[in-house]
mmCIF file of C-alpha atoms in Angstrom:
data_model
loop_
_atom_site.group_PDB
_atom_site.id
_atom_site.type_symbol
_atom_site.label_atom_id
_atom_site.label_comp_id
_atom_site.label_asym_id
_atom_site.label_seq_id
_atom_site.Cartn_x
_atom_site.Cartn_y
_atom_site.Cartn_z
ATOM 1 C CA UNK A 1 54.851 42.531 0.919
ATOM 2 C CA UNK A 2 54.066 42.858 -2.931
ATOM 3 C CA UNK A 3 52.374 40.074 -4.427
ATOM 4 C CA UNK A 4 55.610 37.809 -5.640
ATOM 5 C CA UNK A 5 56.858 37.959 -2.281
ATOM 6 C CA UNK A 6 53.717 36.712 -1.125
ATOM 7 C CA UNK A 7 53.742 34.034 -3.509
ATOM 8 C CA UNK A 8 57.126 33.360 -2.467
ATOM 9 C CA UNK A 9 56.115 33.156 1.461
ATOM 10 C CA UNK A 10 53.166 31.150 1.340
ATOM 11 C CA UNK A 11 52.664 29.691 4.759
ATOM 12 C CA UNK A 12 53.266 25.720 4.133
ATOM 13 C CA UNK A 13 52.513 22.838 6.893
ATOM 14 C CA UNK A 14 56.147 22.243 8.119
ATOM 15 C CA UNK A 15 57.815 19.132 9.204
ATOM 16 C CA UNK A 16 61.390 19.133 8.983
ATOM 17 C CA UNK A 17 62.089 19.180 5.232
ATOM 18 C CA UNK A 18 58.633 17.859 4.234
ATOM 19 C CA UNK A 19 57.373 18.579 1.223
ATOM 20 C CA UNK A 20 54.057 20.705 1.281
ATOM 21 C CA UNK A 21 53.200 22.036 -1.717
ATOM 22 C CA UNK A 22 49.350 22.309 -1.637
ATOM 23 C CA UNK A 23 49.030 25.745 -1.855
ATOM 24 C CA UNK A 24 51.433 26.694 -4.164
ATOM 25 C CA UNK A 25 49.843 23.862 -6.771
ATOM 26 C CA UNK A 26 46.899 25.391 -6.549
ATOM 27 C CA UNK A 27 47.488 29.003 -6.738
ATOM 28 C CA UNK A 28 49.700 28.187 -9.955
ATOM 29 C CA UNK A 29 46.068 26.059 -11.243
ATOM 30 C CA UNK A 30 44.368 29.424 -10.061
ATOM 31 C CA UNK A 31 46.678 31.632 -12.189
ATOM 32 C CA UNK A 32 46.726 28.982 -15.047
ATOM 33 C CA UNK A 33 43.164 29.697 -15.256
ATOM 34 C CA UNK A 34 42.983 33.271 -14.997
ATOM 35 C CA UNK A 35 45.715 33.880 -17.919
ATOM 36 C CA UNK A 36 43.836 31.085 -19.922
ATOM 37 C CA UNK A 37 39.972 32.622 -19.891
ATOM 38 C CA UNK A 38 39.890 35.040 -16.807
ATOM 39 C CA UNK A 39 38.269 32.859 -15.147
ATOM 40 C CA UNK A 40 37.362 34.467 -11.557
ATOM 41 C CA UNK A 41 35.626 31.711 -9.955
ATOM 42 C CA UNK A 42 36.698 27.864 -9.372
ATOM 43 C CA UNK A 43 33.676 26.180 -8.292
ATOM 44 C CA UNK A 44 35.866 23.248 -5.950
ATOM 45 C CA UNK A 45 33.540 20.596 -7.330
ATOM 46 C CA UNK A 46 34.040 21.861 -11.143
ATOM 47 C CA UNK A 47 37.657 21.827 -9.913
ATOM 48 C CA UNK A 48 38.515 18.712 -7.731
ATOM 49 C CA UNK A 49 39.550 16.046 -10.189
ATOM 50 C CA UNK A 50 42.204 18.456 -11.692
ATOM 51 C CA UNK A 51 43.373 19.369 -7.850
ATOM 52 C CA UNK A 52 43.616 16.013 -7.064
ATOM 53 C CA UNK A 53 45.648 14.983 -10.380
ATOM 54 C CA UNK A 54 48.107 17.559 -9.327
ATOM 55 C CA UNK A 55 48.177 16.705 -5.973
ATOM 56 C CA UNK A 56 49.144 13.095 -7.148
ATOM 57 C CA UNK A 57 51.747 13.822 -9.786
ATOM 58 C CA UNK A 58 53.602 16.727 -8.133
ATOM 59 C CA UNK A 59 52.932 16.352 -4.513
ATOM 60 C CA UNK A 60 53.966 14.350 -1.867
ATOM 61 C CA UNK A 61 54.177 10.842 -1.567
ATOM 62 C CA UNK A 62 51.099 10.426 0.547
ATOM 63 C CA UNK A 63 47.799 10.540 -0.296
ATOM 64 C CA UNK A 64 46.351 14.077 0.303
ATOM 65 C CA UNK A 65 42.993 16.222 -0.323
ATOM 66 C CA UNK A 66 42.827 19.003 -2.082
ATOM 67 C CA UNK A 67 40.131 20.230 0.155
ATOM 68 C CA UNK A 68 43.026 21.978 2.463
ATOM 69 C CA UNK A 69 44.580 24.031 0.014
ATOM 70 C CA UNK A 70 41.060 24.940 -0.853
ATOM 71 C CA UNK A 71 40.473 26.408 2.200
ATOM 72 C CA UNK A 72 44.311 27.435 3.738
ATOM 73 C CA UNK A 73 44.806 29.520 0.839
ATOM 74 C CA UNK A 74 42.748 32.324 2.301
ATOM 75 C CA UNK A 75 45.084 33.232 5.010
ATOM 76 C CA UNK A 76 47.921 34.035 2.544
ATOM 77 C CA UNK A 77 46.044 37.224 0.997
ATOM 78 C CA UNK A 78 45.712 35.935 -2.341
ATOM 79 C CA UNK A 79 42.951 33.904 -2.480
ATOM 80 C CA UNK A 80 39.008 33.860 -1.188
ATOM 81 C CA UNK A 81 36.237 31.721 -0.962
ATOM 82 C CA UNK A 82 32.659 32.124 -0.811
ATOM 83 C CA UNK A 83 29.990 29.654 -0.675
ATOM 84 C CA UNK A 84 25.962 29.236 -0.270
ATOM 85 C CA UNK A 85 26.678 30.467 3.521
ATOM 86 C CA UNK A 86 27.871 33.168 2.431
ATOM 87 C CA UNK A 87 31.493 35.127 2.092
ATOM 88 C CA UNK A 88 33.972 32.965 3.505
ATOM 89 C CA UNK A 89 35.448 29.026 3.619
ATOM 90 C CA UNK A 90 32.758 26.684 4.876
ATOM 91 C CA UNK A 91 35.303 24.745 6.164
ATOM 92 C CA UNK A 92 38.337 22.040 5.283
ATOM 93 C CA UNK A 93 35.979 19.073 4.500
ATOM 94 C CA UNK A 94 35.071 18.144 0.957
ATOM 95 C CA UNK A 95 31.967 17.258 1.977
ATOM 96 C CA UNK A 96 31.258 20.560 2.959
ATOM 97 C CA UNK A 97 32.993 22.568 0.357
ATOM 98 C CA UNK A 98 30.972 20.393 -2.059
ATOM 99 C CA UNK A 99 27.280 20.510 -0.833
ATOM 100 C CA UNK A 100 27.394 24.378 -0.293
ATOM 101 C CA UNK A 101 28.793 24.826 -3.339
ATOM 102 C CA UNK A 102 32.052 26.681 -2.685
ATOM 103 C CA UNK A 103 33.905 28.350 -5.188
ATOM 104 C CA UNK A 104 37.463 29.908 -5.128
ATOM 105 C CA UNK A 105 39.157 32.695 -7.006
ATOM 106 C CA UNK A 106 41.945 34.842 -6.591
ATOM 107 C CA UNK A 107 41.683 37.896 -4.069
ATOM 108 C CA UNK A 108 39.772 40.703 -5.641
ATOM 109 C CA UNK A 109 43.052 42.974 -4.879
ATOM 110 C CA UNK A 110 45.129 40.109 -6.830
ATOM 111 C CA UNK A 111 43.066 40.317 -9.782
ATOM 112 C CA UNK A 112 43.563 44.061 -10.511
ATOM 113 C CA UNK A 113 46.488 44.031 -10.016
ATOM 114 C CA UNK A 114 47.320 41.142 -12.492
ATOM 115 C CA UNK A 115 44.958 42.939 -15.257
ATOM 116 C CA UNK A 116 46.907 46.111 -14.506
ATOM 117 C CA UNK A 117 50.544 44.666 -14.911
ATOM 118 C CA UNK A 118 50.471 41.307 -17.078
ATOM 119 C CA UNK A 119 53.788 40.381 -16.313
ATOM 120 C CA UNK A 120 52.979 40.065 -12.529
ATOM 121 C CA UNK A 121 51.735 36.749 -13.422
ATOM 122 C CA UNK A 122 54.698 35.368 -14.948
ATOM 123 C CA UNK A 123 56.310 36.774 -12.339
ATOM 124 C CA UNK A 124 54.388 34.756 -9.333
ATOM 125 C CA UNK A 125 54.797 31.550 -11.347
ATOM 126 C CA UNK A 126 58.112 31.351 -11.829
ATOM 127 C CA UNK A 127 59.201 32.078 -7.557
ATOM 128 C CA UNK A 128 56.124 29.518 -7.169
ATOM 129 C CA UNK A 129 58.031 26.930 -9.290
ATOM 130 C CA UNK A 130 60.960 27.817 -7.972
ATOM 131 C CA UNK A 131 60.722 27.771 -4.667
ATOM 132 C CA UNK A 132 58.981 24.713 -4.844
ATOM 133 C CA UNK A 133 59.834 22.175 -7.315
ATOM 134 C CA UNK A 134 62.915 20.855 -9.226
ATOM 135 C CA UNK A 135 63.949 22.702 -12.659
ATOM 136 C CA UNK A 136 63.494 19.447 -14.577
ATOM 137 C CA UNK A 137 59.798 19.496 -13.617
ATOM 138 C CA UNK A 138 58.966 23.368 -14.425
ATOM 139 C CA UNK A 139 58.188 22.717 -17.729
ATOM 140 C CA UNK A 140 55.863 20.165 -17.705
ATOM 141 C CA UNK A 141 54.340 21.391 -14.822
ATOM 142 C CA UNK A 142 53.307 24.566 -16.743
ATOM 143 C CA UNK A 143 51.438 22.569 -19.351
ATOM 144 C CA UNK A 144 49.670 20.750 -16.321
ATOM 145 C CA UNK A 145 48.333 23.713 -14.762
ATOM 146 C CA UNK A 146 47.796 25.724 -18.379
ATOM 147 C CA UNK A 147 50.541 29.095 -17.697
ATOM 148 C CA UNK A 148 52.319 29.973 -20.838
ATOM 149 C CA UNK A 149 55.733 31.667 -19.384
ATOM 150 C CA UNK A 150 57.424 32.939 -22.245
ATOM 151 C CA UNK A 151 59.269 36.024 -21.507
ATOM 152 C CA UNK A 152 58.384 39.516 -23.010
ATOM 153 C CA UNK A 153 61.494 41.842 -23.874
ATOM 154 C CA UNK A 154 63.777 42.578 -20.965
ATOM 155 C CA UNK A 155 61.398 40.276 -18.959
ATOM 156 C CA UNK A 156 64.094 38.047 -16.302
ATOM 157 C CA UNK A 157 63.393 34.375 -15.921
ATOM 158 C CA UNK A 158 65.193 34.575 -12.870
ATOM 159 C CA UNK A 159 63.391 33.848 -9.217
ATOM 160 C CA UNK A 160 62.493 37.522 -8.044
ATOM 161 C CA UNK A 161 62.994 37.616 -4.007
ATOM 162 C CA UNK A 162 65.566 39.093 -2.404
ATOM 163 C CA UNK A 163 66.175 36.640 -0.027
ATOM 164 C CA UNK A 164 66.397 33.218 -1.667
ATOM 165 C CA UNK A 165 69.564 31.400 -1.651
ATOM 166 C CA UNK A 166 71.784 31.676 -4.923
ATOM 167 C CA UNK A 167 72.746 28.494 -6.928
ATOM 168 C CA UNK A 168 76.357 27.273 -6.951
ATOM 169 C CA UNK A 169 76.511 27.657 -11.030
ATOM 170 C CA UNK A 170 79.753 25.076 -10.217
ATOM 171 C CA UNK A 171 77.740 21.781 -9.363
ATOM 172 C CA UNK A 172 76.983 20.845 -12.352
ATOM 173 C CA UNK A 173 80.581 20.600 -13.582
ATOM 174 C CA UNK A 174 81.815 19.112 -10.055
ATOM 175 C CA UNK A 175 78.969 16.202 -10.047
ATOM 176 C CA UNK A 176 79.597 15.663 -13.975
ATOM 177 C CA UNK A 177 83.104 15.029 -12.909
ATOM 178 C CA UNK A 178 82.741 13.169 -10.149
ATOM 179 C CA UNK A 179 81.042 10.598 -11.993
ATOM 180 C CA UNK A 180 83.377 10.423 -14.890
ATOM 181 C CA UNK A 181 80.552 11.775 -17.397
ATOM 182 C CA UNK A 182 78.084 8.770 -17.221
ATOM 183 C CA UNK A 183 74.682 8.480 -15.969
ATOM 184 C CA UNK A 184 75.063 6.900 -12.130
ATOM 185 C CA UNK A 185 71.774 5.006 -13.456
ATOM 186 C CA UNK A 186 72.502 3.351 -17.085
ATOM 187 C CA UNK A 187 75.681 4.767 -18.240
ATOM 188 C CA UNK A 188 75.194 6.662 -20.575
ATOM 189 C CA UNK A 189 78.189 8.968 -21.445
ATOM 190 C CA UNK A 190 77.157 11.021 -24.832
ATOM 191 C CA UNK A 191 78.726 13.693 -26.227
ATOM 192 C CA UNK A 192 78.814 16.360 -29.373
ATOM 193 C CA UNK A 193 82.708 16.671 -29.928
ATOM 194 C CA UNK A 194 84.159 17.680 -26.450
ATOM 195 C CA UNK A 195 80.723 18.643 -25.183
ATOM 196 C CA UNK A 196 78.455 16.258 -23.085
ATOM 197 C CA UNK A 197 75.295 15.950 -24.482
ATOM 198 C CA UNK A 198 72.039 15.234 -22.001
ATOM 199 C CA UNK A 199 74.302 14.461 -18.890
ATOM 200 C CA UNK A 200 72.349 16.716 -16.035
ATOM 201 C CA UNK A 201 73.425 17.497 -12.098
ATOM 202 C CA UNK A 202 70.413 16.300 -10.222
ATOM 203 C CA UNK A 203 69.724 17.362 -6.696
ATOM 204 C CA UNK A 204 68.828 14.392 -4.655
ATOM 205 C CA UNK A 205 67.586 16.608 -2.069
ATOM 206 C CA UNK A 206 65.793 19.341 -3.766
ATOM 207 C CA UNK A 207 67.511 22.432 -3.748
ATOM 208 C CA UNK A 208 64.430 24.181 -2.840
ATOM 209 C CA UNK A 209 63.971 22.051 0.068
ATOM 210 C CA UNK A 210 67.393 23.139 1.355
ATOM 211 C CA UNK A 211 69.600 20.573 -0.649
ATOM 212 C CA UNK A 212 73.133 21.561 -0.656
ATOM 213 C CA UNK A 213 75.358 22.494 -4.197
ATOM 214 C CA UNK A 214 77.337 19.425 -3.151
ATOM 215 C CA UNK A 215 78.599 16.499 -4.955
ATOM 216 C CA UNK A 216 77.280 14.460 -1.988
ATOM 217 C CA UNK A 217 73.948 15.826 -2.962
ATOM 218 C CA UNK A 218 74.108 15.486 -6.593
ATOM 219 C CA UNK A 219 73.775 12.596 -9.174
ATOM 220 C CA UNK A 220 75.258 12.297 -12.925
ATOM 221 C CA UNK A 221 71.950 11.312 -14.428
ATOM 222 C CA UNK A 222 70.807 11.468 -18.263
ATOM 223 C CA UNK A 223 67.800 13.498 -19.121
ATOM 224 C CA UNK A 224 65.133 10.572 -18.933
ATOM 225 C CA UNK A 225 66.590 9.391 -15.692
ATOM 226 C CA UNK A 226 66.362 12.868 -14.063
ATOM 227 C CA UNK A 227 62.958 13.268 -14.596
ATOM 228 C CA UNK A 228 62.072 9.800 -13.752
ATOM 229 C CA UNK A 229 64.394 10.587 -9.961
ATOM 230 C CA UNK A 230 62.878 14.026 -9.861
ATOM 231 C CA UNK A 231 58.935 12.275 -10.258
ATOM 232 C CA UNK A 232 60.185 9.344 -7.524
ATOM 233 C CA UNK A 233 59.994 6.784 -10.261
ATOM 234 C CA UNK A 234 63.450 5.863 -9.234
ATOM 235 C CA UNK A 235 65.487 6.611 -6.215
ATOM 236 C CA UNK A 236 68.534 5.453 -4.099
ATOM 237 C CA UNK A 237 68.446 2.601 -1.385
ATOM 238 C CA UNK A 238 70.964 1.165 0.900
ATOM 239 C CA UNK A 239 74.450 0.150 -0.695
ATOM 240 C CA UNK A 240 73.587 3.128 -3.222
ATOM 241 C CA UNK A 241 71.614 0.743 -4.988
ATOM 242 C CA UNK A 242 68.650 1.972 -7.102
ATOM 243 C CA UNK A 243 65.109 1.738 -5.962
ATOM 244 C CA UNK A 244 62.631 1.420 -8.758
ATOM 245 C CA UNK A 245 58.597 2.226 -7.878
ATOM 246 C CA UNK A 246 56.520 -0.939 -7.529
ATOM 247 C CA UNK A 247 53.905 2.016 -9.080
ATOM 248 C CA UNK A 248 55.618 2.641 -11.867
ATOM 249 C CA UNK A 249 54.167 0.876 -15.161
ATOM 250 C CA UNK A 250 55.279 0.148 -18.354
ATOM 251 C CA UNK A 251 55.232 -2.805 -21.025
ATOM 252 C CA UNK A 252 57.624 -2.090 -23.340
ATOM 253 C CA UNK A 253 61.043 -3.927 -24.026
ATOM 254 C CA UNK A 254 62.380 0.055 -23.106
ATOM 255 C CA UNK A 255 60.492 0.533 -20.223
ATOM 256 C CA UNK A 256 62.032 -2.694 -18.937
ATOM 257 C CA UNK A 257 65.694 -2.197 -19.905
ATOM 258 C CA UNK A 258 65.400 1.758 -19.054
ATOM 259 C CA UNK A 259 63.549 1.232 -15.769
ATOM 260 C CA UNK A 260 62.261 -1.340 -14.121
ATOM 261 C CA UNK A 261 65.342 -3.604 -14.777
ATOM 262 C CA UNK A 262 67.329 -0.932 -13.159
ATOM 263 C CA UNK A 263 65.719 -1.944 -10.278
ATOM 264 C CA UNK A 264 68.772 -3.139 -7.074
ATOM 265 C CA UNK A 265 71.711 -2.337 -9.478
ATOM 266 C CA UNK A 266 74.580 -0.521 -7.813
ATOM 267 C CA UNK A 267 75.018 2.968 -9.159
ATOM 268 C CA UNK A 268 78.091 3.618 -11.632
ATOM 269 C CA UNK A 269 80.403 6.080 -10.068
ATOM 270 C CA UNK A 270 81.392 8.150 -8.177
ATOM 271 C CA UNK A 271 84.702 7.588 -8.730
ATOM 272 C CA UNK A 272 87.434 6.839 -6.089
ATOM 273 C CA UNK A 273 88.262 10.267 -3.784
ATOM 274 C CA UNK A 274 84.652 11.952 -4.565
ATOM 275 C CA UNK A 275 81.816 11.771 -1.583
ATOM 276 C CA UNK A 276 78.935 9.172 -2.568
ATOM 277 C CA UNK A 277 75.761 10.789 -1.937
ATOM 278 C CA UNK A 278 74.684 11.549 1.628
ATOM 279 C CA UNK A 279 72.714 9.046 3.483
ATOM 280 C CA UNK A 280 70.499 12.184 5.001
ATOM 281 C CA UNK A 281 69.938 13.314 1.651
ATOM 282 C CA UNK A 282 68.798 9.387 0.079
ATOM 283 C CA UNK A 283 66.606 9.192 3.239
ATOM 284 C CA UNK A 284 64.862 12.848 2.489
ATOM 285 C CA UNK A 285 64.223 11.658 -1.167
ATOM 286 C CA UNK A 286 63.022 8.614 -0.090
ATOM 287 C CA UNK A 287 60.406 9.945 2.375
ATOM 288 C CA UNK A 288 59.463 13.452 0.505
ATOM 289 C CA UNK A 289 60.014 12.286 -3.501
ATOM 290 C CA UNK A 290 59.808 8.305 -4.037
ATOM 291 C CA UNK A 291 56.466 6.777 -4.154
ATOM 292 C CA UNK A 292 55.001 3.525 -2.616
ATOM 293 C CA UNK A 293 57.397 0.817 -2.156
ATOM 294 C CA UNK A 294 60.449 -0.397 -4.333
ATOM 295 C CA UNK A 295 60.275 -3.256 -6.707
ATOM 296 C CA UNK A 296 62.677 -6.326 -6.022
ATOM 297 C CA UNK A 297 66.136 -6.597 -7.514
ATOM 298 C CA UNK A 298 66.227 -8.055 -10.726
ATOM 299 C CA UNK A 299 68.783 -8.129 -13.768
ATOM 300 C CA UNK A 300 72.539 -7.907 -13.737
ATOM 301 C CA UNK A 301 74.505 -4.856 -13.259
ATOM 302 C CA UNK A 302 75.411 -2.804 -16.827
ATOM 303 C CA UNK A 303 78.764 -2.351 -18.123
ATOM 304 C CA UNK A 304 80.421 1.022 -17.165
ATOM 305 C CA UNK A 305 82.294 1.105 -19.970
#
C-alpha cells in the first residue's frame, strides 16, 4: 500500500458502526505538527492535554484515553515509539508511557517521504477526514490539529482511494425537498432570489460510518444547526422529537431560543409522502454522536410558517 491508502486503512477497534477514531485524530495531530515546525518527536506527556481535547470534542461519546492511540498506532506502519526502555511502546498505560518518558513521531520511512513530496501530506489528511468525520466538521477540525490544506495548482480535494464509496451528489436536493426548504430544527427557510441560502443535507448517520444517500437518513438543517447535530449538541429522540445535550452550555437569550429551548419540540417536516428519518439511523447517532443525556422538554413548538 502507498502511504494514503494506509492512512485510509488504519486498523480501528470495531463494533458494529462504532465510532473509533483514535488513531486517525492523532495521526492528523502528528501531521499537524510536522507541517507546522517538523517536529519529529511528540513526547506523550508534552502531548496529552491536546490528545485528550481532541479525543473529547471529535471522538466518541465516551470517555476515552489517548494512551491507546499512543501506542496502536505502531502497527499501522506510520508511526513509532521509543521510550527510556528503549525502541519500542512501553505499553498502553499512561502511567507507563509517562514515567519512561515515551515519545512518538511519525515512521522514519513516513517522514522522507513527506519531505520528498509535500503534497503527500495534504493528501493523507484529507482521506483521514474523510473517511472519518462529517464535511461540516473538516474545517474546524484542521485548525484544531494545526494542517493548513489549501490546494496547490492541479492539486484534487477529492478523497484519493480507489475503493471508497461515491456520494449521491442528489441528496442534497431530495432532503431539501423533502422538507419543504426549512430547517427540521427552527425553520428557517432563507433564500437569495430562487436560491436557498444556508439550508444543508445532514447525514444523521455519518456517511463515513456507512450512512445511506437517503432522505430517511438526511435532515434539512441550517448551517448552525448542522454543526451543532454533527458535534451531538442536538439530536433526534422518540416521536422525532429533538434531544438537546444536558452538556451543552450557554447563557445567552440566543443560546436559549437557538438551542436549548429546542429541546422536546417535534421536528418541522418532512412533508406528507417523504420517509421520516430511520429509527436505526436516530439510534446510531444517538449512541456514536450525541453526548451525555438529553435535557427535559421545555418551550412550545415554533411556527412552520
Amino acid at each position: 500500500m502507498n502511504w494514503v491508502q494506509r492512512a485510509a486503512a488504519l486498523r480501528q477497534w470495531s463494533k458494529g458502526a462504532a465510532r473509533a477514531p483514535h488513531k486517525p485524530l492523532l495521526l492528523l495531530y502528528a501531521l499537524g505538527r510536522f507541517q507546522r515546525d517538523g517536529a519529529d518527536e511528540l513526547r506523550y506527556s508534552s502531548v496529552e492535554e491536546d490528545l485528550k481535547r481532541l479525543l473529547l470534542e471529535y471522538g466518541p461519546p465516551h470517555r476515552t484515553s489517548p494512551a491507546y492511540p499512543f501506542h496502536h498506532l505502531v502497527s499501522d506502519g506510520v508511526w513509532e515509539v521509543s521510550s527510556d526502555r528503549g525502541a519500542g511502546s512501553p505499553g498502553t498505560g499512561v502511567r507507563e508511557l509517562r514515567t519512561t518518558n515515551a515519545a512518538g513521531r511519525l515512521s522514519g520511512d513516513l517522514r522522507a517521504a513527506l519531505r520528498r513530496e509535500p503534497s503527500l501530506l495534504g493528501h493523507m489528511a484529507r482521506v483521514l477526514l474523510d473517511a472519518n468525520f462529517p464535511p461540516s466538521l473538516h474545517g474546524e477540525l484542521c485548525e484544531a490539529v494545526g494542517l493548513e490544506l489549501e490546494s496547490a495548482p492541479g492539486e484534487t480535494t477529492e478523497p484519493l482511494w480507489a475503493a471508497r464509496r461515491q456520494r449521491d451528489r442528489r441528496m442534497r436536493e431530495i432532503v431539501l425537498t423533502a422538507y419543504e426548504y426549512r430547517c427540521a430544527f427552527c425553520g428557517y427557510d432563507g433564500r437569495i432570489g430562487p436560491v436557498p441560502v444556508g439550508l444543508e443535507a445532514a447525514h444523521v448517520r455519518w456517511w463515513a460510518f456507512g450512512g445511506p444517500d437517503d432522505v430517511d437518513n438526511g435532515l434539512c438543517l441550517c448551517s448552525l444547526h448542522h454543526r451543532l447535530f454533527d458535534k451531538g449538541v442536538l439530536g433526534v429522540g422518540a416521536g422525532h422529537r429533538i434531544l438537546v445535550s444536558q452538556r451543552f452550555v450557554g447563557h445567552s437569550s440566543s443560546a436559549r431560543t437557538q438551542v436549548t429551548e429546542l429541546s422536546g419540540r417535534p421536528l418541522i417536516g418532512p412533508q406528507p409522502g417523504a420517509r421520516p428519518i430511520a429509527a436505526a439511523h436516530r439510534a446510531w447517532h444517538a449512541r456514536q454522536v450525541f453526548h451525555g443525556e438529553p435535557r427535559p422538554a421545555t418551550g412550545a413548538a415554533p411556527s412552520p410558517t
